[in-house]
Coordinates of C-alpha atoms in Angstrom, one line a residue:
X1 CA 7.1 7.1 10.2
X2 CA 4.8 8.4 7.7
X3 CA 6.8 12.0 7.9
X4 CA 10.2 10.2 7.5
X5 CA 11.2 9.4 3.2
X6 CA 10.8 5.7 2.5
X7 CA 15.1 6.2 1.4
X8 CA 15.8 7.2 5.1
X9 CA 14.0 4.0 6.6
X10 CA 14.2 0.7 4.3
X11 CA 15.6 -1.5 6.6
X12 CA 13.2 -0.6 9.4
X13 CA 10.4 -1.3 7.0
X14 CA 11.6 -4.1 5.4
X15 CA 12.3 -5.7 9.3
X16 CA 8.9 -4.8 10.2
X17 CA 7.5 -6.9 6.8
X18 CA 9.4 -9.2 8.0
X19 CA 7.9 -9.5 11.6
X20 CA 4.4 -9.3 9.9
X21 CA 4.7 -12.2 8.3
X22 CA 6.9 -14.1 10.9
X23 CA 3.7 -13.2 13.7
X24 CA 1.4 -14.0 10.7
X25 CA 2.5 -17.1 10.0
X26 CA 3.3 -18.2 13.7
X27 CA -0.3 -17.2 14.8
X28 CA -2.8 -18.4 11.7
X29 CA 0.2 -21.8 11.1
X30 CA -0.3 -21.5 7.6
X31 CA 3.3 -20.8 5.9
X32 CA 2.0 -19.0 2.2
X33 CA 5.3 -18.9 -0.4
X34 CA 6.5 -15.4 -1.5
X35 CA 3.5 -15.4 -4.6
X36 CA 1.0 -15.8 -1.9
X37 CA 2.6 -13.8 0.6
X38 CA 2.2 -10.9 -2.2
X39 CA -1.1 -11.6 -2.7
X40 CA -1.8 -11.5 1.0
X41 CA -0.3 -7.7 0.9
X42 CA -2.8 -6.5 -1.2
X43 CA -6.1 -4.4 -0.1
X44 CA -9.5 -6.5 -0.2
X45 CA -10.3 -4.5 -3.7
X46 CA -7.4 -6.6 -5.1
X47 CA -7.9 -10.0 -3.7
X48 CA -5.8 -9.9 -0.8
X49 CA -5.9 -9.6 3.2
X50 CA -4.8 -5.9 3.5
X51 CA -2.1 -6.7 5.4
X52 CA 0.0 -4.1 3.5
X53 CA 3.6 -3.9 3.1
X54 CA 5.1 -1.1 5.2
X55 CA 8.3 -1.2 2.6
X56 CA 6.0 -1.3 -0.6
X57 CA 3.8 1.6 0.7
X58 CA 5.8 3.9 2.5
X59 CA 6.4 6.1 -0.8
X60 CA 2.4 6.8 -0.4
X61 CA 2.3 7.3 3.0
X62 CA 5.0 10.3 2.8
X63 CA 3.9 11.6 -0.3
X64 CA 0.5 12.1 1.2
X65 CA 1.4 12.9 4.6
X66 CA 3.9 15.4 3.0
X67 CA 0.9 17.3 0.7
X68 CA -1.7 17.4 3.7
X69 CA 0.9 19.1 6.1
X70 CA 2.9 21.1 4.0
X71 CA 1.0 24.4 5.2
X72 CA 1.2 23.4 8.6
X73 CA 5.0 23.1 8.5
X74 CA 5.4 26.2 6.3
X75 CA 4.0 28.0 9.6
X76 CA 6.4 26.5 11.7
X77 CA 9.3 27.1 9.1
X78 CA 8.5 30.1 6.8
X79 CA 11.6 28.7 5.3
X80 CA 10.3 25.5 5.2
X81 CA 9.4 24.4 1.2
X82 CA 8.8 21.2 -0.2
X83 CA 10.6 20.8 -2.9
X84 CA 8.7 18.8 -5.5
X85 CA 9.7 20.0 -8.4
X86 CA 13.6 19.0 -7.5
X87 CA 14.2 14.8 -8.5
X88 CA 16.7 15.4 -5.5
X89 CA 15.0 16.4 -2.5
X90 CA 13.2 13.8 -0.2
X91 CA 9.6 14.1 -2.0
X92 CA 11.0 14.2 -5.9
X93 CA 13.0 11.0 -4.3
X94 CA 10.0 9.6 -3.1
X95 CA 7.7 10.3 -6.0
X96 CA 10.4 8.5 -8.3
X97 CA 9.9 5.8 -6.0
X98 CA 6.5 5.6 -6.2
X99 CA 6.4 6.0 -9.7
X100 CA 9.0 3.4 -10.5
X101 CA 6.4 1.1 -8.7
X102 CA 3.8 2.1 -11.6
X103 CA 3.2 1.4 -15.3
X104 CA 4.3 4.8 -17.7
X105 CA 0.7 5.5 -17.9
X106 CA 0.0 5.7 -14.1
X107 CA 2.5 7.4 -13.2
X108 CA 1.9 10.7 -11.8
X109 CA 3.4 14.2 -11.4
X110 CA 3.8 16.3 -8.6
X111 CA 1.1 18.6 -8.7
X112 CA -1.2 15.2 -9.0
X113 CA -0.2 14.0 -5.6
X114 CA -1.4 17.2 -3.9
X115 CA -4.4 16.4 -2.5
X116 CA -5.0 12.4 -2.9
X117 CA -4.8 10.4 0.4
X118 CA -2.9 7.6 0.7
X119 CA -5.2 5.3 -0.1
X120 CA -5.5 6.2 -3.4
X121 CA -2.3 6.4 -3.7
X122 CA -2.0 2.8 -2.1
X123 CA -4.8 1.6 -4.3
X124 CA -2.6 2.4 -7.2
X125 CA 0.1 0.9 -6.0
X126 CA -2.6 -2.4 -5.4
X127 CA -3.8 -2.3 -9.1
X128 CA -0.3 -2.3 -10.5
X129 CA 0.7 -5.4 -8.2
X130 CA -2.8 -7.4 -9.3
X131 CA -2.7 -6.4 -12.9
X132 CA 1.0 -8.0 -12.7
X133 CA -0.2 -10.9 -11.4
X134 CA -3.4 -11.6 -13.4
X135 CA -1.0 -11.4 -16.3
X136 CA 1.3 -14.1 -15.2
X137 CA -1.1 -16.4 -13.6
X138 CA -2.2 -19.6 -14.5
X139 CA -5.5 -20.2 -16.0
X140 CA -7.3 -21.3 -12.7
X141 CA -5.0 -18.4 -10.5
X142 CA -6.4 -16.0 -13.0
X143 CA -10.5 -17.2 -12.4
X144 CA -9.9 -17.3 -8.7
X145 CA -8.2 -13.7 -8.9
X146 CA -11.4 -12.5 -10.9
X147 CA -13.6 -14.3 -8.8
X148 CA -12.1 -12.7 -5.6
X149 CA -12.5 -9.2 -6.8
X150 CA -16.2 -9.9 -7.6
X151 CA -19.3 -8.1 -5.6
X152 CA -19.6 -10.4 -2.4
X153 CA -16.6 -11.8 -2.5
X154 CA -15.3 -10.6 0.5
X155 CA -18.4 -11.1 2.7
X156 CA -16.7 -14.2 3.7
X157 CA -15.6 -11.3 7.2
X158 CA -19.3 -11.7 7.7
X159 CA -20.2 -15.1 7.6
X160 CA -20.1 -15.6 11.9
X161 CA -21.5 -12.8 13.3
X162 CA -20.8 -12.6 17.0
X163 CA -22.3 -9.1 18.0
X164 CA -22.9 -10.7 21.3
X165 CA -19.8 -10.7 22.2
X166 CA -19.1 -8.0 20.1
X167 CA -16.6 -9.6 17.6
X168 CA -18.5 -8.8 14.6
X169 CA -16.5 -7.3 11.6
X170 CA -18.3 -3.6 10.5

């Protein structure tokens, strides 16, 4: 899926979401509103779960995907070009997408994609969503969103360590 444009597949991705949270819910029975379900979507760097939205992320995952095998499918297809110049074909589609998801001053060109992964790409993406967020948050939201991001925060993966069994998180 990471080869196919976001454009080509939203409903796919937005089904899958969808069953994410459904299975999420259904197995943890805790039933988090659309605010916390947001949250929840986020990496651990921004105070969420890392569950990731496949919709909200799929722009990263082909832009990336596309960059790193370009080459490979040039030598498959000397005809084969990608296109990023052109606003119209599927990664200038994709990179208004992603960009679109972005303040003006993140946003990024073309020849800035080349070579990032996608989780930098995602990360951005993560940023954007939490600086959002921080903005419109209560008082107390905003100190717990602070606190969350904080050195040792997250260590809360480690507090149980079962290496016996060998359920512990590396």
């Amino acid at each position: 899926m990471r080869m196919t444009p976001a454009h080509l597949q939203t409903n796919p991705l937005c089904s899958f979401d969808a069953a994410v949270r459904t299975t999420w819910c259904a197995v943890t029975s805790l039933l988090p509103n659309n605010a916390q379900w947001e949250q929840a979507y986020k990496g651990f760097e921004c105070a969420g779960f890392g569950l990731r939205s496949a919709a909200r992320h799929a722009e990263a995952a082909f832009l990336s995907s596309a960059c790193v095998s370009r080459e490979l499918r040039h030598s498959l297809d000397p005809a084969f070009t990608l296109a990023a110049n052109s606003h119209t074909s599927d990664f200038g589609i994709s990179l208004t997408a992603y960009n679109n998801k972005l303040s003006e001053n993140k946003q990024l060109q073309p020849q800035a994609v080349a070579g990032r992964r996608q989780q930098s790409l995602s990360l951005a993406l993560d940023e954007e969503g939490h600086t959002e967020r921080l903005t419109n948050a209560s008082l107390v939201d905003q100190a717990t969103l602070r606190f969350a991001r904080e050195e040792g925060a997250k260590d809360f993966r480690q507090a149980i360590r079962c290496n016996h069994h060998g359920f512990a998180v590396p």
